[in-house]
XYZ file of C-alpha atoms in Angstrom:
103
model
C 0.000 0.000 0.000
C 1.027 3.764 -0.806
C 1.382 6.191 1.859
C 0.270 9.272 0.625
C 2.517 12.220 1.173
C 1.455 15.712 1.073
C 3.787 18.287 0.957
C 2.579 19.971 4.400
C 4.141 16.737 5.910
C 7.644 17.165 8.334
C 9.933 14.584 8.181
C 12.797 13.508 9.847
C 15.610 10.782 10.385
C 14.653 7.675 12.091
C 16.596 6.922 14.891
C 16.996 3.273 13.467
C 19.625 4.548 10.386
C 23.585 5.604 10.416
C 24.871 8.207 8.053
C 28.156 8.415 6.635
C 29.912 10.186 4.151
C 32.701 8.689 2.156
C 34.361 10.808 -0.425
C 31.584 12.284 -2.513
C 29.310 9.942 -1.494
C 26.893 9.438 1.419
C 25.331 6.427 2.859
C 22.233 5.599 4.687
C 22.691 1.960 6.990
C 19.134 0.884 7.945
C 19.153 -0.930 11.367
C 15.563 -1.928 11.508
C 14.866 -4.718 13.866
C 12.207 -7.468 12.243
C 13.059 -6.035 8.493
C 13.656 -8.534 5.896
C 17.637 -8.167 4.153
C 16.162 -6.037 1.601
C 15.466 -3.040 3.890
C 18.898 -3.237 5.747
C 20.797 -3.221 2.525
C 22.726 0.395 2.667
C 20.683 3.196 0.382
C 23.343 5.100 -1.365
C 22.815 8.549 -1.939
C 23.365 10.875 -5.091
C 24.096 14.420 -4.870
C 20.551 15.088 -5.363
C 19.462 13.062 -2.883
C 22.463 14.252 0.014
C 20.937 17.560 -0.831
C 17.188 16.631 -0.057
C 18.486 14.300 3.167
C 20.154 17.381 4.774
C 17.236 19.268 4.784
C 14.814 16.439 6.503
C 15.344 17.766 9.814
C 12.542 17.355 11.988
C 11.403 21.090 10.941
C 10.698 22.198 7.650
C 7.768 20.604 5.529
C 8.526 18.904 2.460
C 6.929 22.309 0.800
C 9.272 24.442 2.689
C 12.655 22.057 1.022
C 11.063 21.714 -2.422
C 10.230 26.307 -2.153
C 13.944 26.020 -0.953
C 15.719 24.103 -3.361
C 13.721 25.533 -6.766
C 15.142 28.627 -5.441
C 18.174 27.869 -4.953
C 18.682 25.232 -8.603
C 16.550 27.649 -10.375
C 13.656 25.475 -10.966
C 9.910 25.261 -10.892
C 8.522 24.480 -7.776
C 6.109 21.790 -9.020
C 9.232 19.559 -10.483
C 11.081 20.015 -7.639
C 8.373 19.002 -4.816
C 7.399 15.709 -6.614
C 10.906 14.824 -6.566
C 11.269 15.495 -2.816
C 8.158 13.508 -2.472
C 9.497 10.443 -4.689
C 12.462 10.576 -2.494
C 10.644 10.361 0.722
C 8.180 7.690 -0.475
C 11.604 5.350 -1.326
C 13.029 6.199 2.279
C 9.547 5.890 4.240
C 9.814 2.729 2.504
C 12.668 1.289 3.523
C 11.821 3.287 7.127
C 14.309 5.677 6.972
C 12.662 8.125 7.833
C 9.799 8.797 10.488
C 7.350 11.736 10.353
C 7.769 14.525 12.898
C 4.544 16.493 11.912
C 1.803 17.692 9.206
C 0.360 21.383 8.646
């Protein structure tokens, strides 16, 4: 089943992943207890995606990081917020990520 995701939602770390960077790239180490191997396989980040994972902190909605980001990549807004949104879905699917809050 989907989760729907609207872009009012505040997501954040879970506390069941370690981060590390190495070189250019980051990775995301799942530690979820009762998870089949498939969802405690690392998730390797992009530079698109590192950019999107810093700004999942707890605070800002996934509207706030999407107004962000086409700002700051000189993009529309639309385009940018459905990628944040297909990035979450992957992480919130491999419980990555827990949600702090919706507005």
């Amino acid at each position: 089943m989907k989760i729907k995701i609207k872009p009012g939602a505040v997501y954040a770390a879970s506390g069941d992943v370690v981060v590390r960077k190495v070189g250019r790239e980051m990775i995301i180490i799942p530690f979820a207890s009762g998870a089949d191997d498939s969802e405690n396989e690392p998730y390797f980040l992009n530079a698109t995606g590192q950019v999107i994972w810093r700004r999942l902190d707890g605070r800002r909605s996934l509207k706030e990081i999407a107004e962000d980001l086409a700002g700051e990549f000189k993009a529309p807004v639309n385009v940018i917020e459905k990628d944040v949104i297909d990035f979450v879905e992957k992480l919130l699917a491999r419980k990555m990520l827990v949600k702090a809050s919706q507005t």
